[in-house]
mmCIF file of C-alpha atoms in Angstrom:
data_model
loop_
_atom_site.group_PDB
_atom_site.id
_atom_site.type_symbol
_atom_site.label_atom_id
_atom_site.label_comp_id
_atom_site.label_asym_id
_atom_site.label_seq_id
_atom_site.Cartn_x
_atom_site.Cartn_y
_atom_site.Cartn_z
ATOM 1 C CA ASN A 1 86.441 52.494 182.255
ATOM 2 C CA PHE A 2 86.583 56.172 183.046
ATOM 3 C CA MET A 3 83.722 58.672 183.046
ATOM 4 C CA LEU A 4 83.403 62.023 181.306
ATOM 5 C CA THR A 5 81.574 64.622 183.381
ATOM 6 C CA GLN A 6 79.943 67.666 181.835
ATOM 7 C CA PRO A 7 77.880 70.424 183.419
ATOM 8 C CA LEU A 8 74.177 69.806 182.927
ATOM 9 C CA SER A 9 73.563 73.232 181.504
ATOM 10 C CA VAL A 10 75.198 76.500 180.591
ATOM 11 C CA SER A 11 73.703 79.720 179.340
ATOM 12 C CA GLU A 12 75.052 82.849 177.763
ATOM 13 C CA SER A 13 73.925 85.790 175.701
ATOM 14 C CA PRO A 14 74.180 86.126 171.932
ATOM 15 C CA GLY A 15 77.536 87.422 170.793
ATOM 16 C CA LYS A 16 79.314 86.226 173.930
ATOM 17 C CA THR A 17 81.704 83.331 174.431
ATOM 18 C CA VAL A 18 80.897 80.159 176.349
ATOM 19 C CA THR A 19 83.078 77.239 177.353
ATOM 20 C CA ILE A 20 81.765 73.745 178.100
ATOM 21 C CA SER A 21 84.000 71.482 180.150
ATOM 22 C CA CYS A 22 84.390 67.718 180.048
ATOM 23 C CA THR A 23 86.357 66.207 182.927
ATOM 24 C CA ARG A 24 87.872 62.746 182.702
ATOM 25 C CA SER A 25 87.562 60.748 185.931
ATOM 26 C CA SER A 26 90.667 58.569 185.613
ATOM 27 C CA GLY A 27 93.591 58.277 183.263
ATOM 28 C CA SER A 28 94.942 61.256 181.392
ATOM 29 C CA VAL A 29 92.724 63.269 179.064
ATOM 30 C CA ALA A 30 95.773 63.558 176.818
ATOM 31 C CA THR A 31 95.978 59.803 176.281
ATOM 32 C CA ASN A 32 92.975 59.476 173.957
ATOM 33 C CA TYR A 33 91.426 61.934 171.540
ATOM 34 C CA VAL A 34 88.268 63.835 172.486
ATOM 35 C CA GLN A 35 85.404 64.579 170.112
ATOM 36 C CA TRP A 36 82.523 67.029 170.556
ATOM 37 C CA TYR A 37 79.037 66.615 169.103
ATOM 38 C CA GLN A 38 76.180 69.067 168.792
ATOM 39 C CA GLN A 39 72.603 67.808 168.905
ATOM 40 C CA ARG A 40 69.736 70.140 168.213
ATOM 41 C CA PRO A 41 66.269 69.124 169.445
ATOM 42 C CA GLY A 42 64.785 66.369 167.330
ATOM 43 C CA SER A 43 67.932 65.942 165.254
ATOM 44 C CA ALA A 44 70.864 63.571 165.063
ATOM 45 C CA PRO A 45 74.216 64.516 166.570
ATOM 46 C CA ASN A 46 76.649 66.439 164.404
ATOM 47 C CA THR A 47 80.413 66.364 164.830
ATOM 48 C CA MET A 48 81.841 69.754 165.738
ATOM 49 C CA ILE A 49 85.361 68.835 166.931
ATOM 50 C CA TYR A 50 87.459 65.705 166.515
ATOM 51 C CA ASP A 51 90.931 64.856 167.765
ATOM 52 C CA ASN A 52 90.690 67.391 170.608
ATOM 53 C CA ASN A 53 90.831 70.492 168.439
ATOM 54 C CA GLN A 54 90.179 69.690 164.770
ATOM 55 C CA ARG A 55 87.130 71.077 162.997
ATOM 56 C CA PRO A 56 85.426 69.069 160.252
ATOM 57 C CA SER A 57 84.899 71.013 157.061
ATOM 58 C CA GLY A 58 81.816 73.160 157.297
ATOM 59 C CA VAL A 59 82.052 73.778 161.042
ATOM 60 C CA PRO A 60 82.520 77.490 161.750
ATOM 61 C CA ASP A 61 85.764 78.604 163.346
ATOM 62 C CA ARG A 62 83.675 80.008 166.197
ATOM 63 C CA PHE A 63 83.906 76.485 167.567
ATOM 64 C CA SER A 64 87.196 75.391 169.085
ATOM 65 C CA GLY A 65 88.366 72.528 171.261
ATOM 66 C CA SER A 66 91.215 72.076 173.671
ATOM 67 C CA ILE A 67 92.489 69.858 176.449
ATOM 68 C CA ASP A 68 94.006 70.843 179.787
ATOM 69 C CA ARG A 69 96.276 68.309 181.440
ATOM 70 C CA SER A 70 96.254 70.151 184.767
ATOM 71 C CA SER A 71 92.485 69.808 185.184
ATOM 72 C CA ASN A 72 92.345 66.570 183.192
ATOM 73 C CA SER A 73 89.592 67.999 181.095
ATOM 74 C CA ALA A 74 88.633 68.918 177.578
ATOM 75 C CA SER A 75 86.780 72.059 176.634
ATOM 76 C CA LEU A 76 84.577 73.247 173.820
ATOM 77 C CA THR A 77 84.551 76.989 173.335
ATOM 78 C CA ILE A 78 81.964 78.746 171.216
ATOM 79 C CA SER A 79 82.554 82.406 170.481
ATOM 80 C CA GLY A 80 80.171 84.927 168.932
ATOM 81 C CA LEU A 81 77.207 82.913 170.195
ATOM 82 C CA ARG A 82 74.176 82.699 167.948
ATOM 83 C CA THR A 83 70.680 81.513 168.755
ATOM 84 C CA GLU A 84 71.206 78.565 166.395
ATOM 85 C CA ASP A 85 74.001 77.322 168.676
ATOM 86 C CA GLU A 86 71.373 76.434 171.262
ATOM 87 C CA ALA A 87 71.639 72.653 171.522
ATOM 88 C CA ASP A 88 72.946 69.779 173.593
ATOM 89 C CA TYR A 89 76.692 69.230 173.392
ATOM 90 C CA TYR A 90 78.386 65.914 174.121
ATOM 91 C CA CYS A 91 82.040 65.118 174.589
ATOM 92 C CA GLN A 92 83.349 61.649 173.759
ATOM 93 C CA SER A 93 86.615 59.818 174.114
ATOM 94 C CA HIS A 94 87.633 56.197 174.344
ATOM 95 C CA ALA A 95 89.393 53.782 176.616
ATOM 96 C CA THR A 96 92.770 52.552 175.452
ATOM 97 C CA ASP A 97 91.354 49.074 174.937
ATOM 98 C CA GLY A 98 88.606 50.384 172.761
ATOM 99 C CA PRO A 99 85.229 51.277 174.272
ATOM 100 C CA TRP A 100 83.938 54.716 173.406
ATOM 101 C CA VAL A 101 82.868 56.824 176.386
ATOM 102 C CA PHE A 102 80.378 59.692 176.139
ATOM 103 C CA GLY A 103 79.790 62.529 178.533
ATOM 104 C CA GLY A 104 76.268 63.059 179.795
ATOM 105 C CA GLY A 105 75.721 66.144 177.689
ATOM 106 C CA THR A 106 75.395 69.862 178.353
ATOM 107 C CA LYS A 107 72.360 71.893 177.391
ATOM 108 C CA LEU A 108 73.424 75.251 176.005
ATOM 109 C CA THR A 109 70.863 78.019 176.216
ATOM 110 C CA VAL A 110 71.487 81.193 174.269
ATOM 111 C CA LEU A 111 69.357 83.901 175.806
ATOM 112 C CA GLU B 1 77.152 65.129 149.729
ATOM 113 C CA VAL B 2 77.594 62.369 152.276
ATOM 114 C CA GLN B 3 74.286 60.755 153.213
ATOM 115 C CA LEU B 4 73.513 57.971 155.650
ATOM 116 C CA VAL B 5 69.963 56.714 156.045
ATOM 117 C CA GLU B 6 69.057 54.193 158.721
ATOM 118 C CA SER B 7 66.003 51.999 158.460
ATOM 119 C CA GLY B 8 64.477 48.960 160.085
ATOM 120 C CA GLY B 9 63.551 50.373 163.461
ATOM 121 C CA ARG B 10 60.136 49.346 164.785
ATOM 122 C CA LEU B 11 58.255 47.935 167.746
ATOM 123 C CA VAL B 12 59.457 44.429 168.566
ATOM 124 C CA GLN B 13 58.762 42.006 171.415
ATOM 125 C CA PRO B 14 61.431 41.081 173.959
ATOM 126 C CA GLY B 15 63.504 38.105 172.871
ATOM 127 C CA ARG B 16 62.956 38.735 169.165
ATOM 128 C CA SER B 17 65.469 39.873 166.541
ATOM 129 C CA LEU B 18 65.728 42.935 164.356
ATOM 130 C CA ARG B 19 68.111 44.059 161.636
ATOM 131 C CA LEU B 20 68.870 47.718 161.072
ATOM 132 C CA SER B 21 70.288 48.965 157.782
ATOM 133 C CA CYS B 22 72.384 52.034 157.067
ATOM 134 C CA ARG B 23 72.309 52.976 153.397
ATOM 135 C CA THR B 24 74.985 55.390 152.286
ATOM 136 C CA SER B 25 75.982 57.621 149.411
ATOM 137 C CA GLY B 26 78.410 60.402 148.596
ATOM 138 C CA PHE B 27 81.670 58.817 149.734
ATOM 139 C CA SER B 28 83.873 55.796 149.118
ATOM 140 C CA PHE B 29 81.992 53.486 151.471
ATOM 141 C CA GLY B 30 84.466 50.622 151.212
ATOM 142 C CA ALA B 31 87.322 52.769 152.443
ATOM 143 C CA TYR B 32 85.742 53.735 155.752
ATOM 144 C CA ALA B 33 84.863 52.148 159.057
ATOM 145 C CA MET B 34 81.215 52.331 160.057
ATOM 146 C CA GLY B 35 79.939 52.671 163.595
ATOM 147 C CA TRP B 36 76.707 52.396 165.549
ATOM 148 C CA VAL B 37 75.671 54.485 168.534
ATOM 149 C CA ARG B 38 72.350 54.417 170.391
ATOM 150 C CA GLN B 39 70.627 57.044 172.475
ATOM 151 C CA THR B 40 68.100 56.858 175.287
ATOM 152 C CA PRO B 41 66.789 59.577 177.580
ATOM 153 C CA ALA B 42 68.065 57.668 180.597
ATOM 154 C CA LYS B 43 71.566 56.700 179.428
ATOM 155 C CA GLY B 44 72.272 59.327 176.788
ATOM 156 C CA LEU B 45 74.576 58.386 173.949
ATOM 157 C CA GLU B 46 76.006 54.872 174.128
ATOM 158 C CA TRP B 47 78.494 53.265 171.790
ATOM 159 C CA VAL B 48 77.375 49.966 170.220
ATOM 160 C CA GLY B 49 80.301 49.042 167.996
ATOM 161 C CA PHE B 50 82.061 49.559 164.693
ATOM 162 C CA ILE B 51 83.367 47.605 161.713
ATOM 163 C CA ARG B 52 86.612 48.452 159.978
ATOM 164 C CA SER B 53 86.944 48.600 156.240
ATOM 165 C CA LYS B 54 87.983 45.408 154.461
ATOM 166 C CA VAL B 55 91.298 47.088 153.706
ATOM 167 C CA TYR B 56 91.957 46.864 157.429
ATOM 168 C CA GLY B 57 90.556 43.400 157.800
ATOM 169 C CA GLY B 58 86.893 44.254 158.328
ATOM 170 C CA THR B 59 87.339 43.519 162.010
ATOM 171 C CA ILE B 60 84.634 44.460 164.471
ATOM 172 C CA GLU B 61 84.654 45.926 167.958
ATOM 173 C CA TYR B 62 81.621 45.761 170.241
ATOM 174 C CA ALA B 63 80.556 47.446 173.423
ATOM 175 C CA ALA B 64 80.101 45.075 176.329
ATOM 176 C CA SER B 65 76.336 45.585 176.165
ATOM 177 C CA ALA B 66 76.282 44.442 172.516
ATOM 178 C CA LYS B 67 78.779 41.607 172.600
ATOM 179 C CA GLY B 68 77.193 38.217 172.032
ATOM 180 C CA ARG B 69 73.781 39.570 170.985
ATOM 181 C CA PHE B 70 74.474 42.144 168.278
ATOM 182 C CA ILE B 71 76.289 41.592 164.994
ATOM 183 C CA ILE B 72 77.651 44.387 162.824
ATOM 184 C CA SER B 73 78.315 43.667 159.172
ATOM 185 C CA ARG B 74 78.738 45.472 155.890
ATOM 186 C CA ASP B 75 78.031 44.931 152.212
ATOM 187 C CA ASP B 76 80.443 47.128 150.286
ATOM 188 C CA SER B 77 78.815 46.320 146.939
ATOM 189 C CA LYS B 78 75.519 47.759 148.215
ATOM 190 C CA ARG B 79 77.143 50.463 150.371
ATOM 191 C CA ILE B 80 75.139 49.319 153.387
ATOM 192 C CA ALA B 81 76.107 48.709 156.998
ATOM 193 C CA TYR B 82 73.948 46.441 159.145
ATOM 194 C CA LEU B 83 73.228 45.983 162.811
ATOM 195 C CA GLN B 84 71.670 42.617 163.591
ATOM 196 C CA MET B 85 70.155 42.650 167.068
ATOM 197 C CA ASN B 86 69.180 39.358 168.674
ATOM 198 C CA SER B 87 67.551 38.443 171.978
ATOM 199 C CA LEU B 88 66.306 41.974 172.330
ATOM 200 C CA ARG B 89 65.615 43.367 175.779
ATOM 201 C CA THR B 90 63.476 46.278 176.901
ATOM 202 C CA GLU B 91 66.681 48.162 177.724
ATOM 203 C CA ASP B 92 67.659 48.032 174.048
ATOM 204 C CA THR B 93 64.880 50.530 173.347
ATOM 205 C CA ALA B 94 66.661 53.508 171.816
ATOM 206 C CA VAL B 95 67.293 55.620 168.767
ATOM 207 C CA TYR B 96 70.054 53.903 166.802
ATOM 208 C CA TYR B 97 72.478 55.972 164.751
ATOM 209 C CA CYS B 98 74.939 54.729 162.194
ATOM 210 C CA GLY B 99 77.891 56.797 161.109
ATOM 211 C CA VAL B 100 81.267 56.997 159.469
ATOM 212 C CA THR B 101 83.906 56.710 162.157
ATOM 213 C CA THR B 102 86.885 58.970 162.466
ATOM 214 C CA TYR B 103 90.069 57.724 160.809
ATOM 215 C CA HIS B 104 91.256 56.279 164.133
ATOM 216 C CA TYR B 105 87.913 54.472 164.711
ATOM 217 C CA TYR B 106 87.293 56.037 168.117
ATOM 218 C CA GLY B 107 84.721 58.672 167.307
ATOM 219 C CA MET B 108 82.037 59.477 164.784
ATOM 220 C CA ASP B 109 82.774 61.734 161.835
ATOM 221 C CA VAL B 110 79.400 61.766 160.060
ATOM 222 C CA TRP B 111 76.070 60.660 161.522
ATOM 223 C CA GLY B 112 72.877 59.291 160.057
ATOM 224 C CA GLN B 113 69.479 60.591 161.098
ATOM 225 C CA GLY B 114 68.665 57.633 163.339
ATOM 226 C CA THR B 115 66.005 54.947 163.530
ATOM 227 C CA THR B 116 63.873 54.139 166.571
ATOM 228 C CA VAL B 117 63.754 50.688 168.089
ATOM 229 C CA THR B 118 61.145 49.968 170.750
ATOM 230 C CA VAL B 119 61.327 46.676 172.610
ATOM 231 C CA SER B 120 58.090 46.004 174.435
ATOM 232 C CA SER B 121 55.502 43.305 174.866
#
């Protein structure tokens, strides 16, 4: 199986834009869909992006997802940062034969 | 409103069994696949497995760590998904989340709040 590598932490100021990367170690990032989950402290994960760039209903359009074949990575971009966006963010994809693979998570600090 | 409520997590000795339940409401349970994911501080989020809807055969996929010890099932009449965990090990200690999978089964669409399983003597 491949690995998904995320930066341990990112920080940005309110109102700014931040991008969190998720790099796939082997195989093409375009082969299997990527999901992004937000987890606030003490809470369950919440799905923010599915199928690389689709937002579930109720997720603000400040959140967007994309993939980049050249860097073999997926990205979650959050614009107009708010203090309530401070959370851990996890990317997730799957191997072609089934197993889900999660990234290690990125702690977003909004300061 | 879609709601998923896990229960059954507790302290259990190594080698024993435990069944987790995921009670649901607010959606057509029988039409959706249900998944389980666990989380530990050391390993982060880890996929356990999922069960397809009966419309798609009710087939089940397991992570390698769950295969042979864990059993996922569902009772559509009660709108409950189950995770039966046997021969528990200390490394199974985690918060266990159930959820509705994405339409293609390879991600989670909606998550429950989680239940904590502690395996210790």
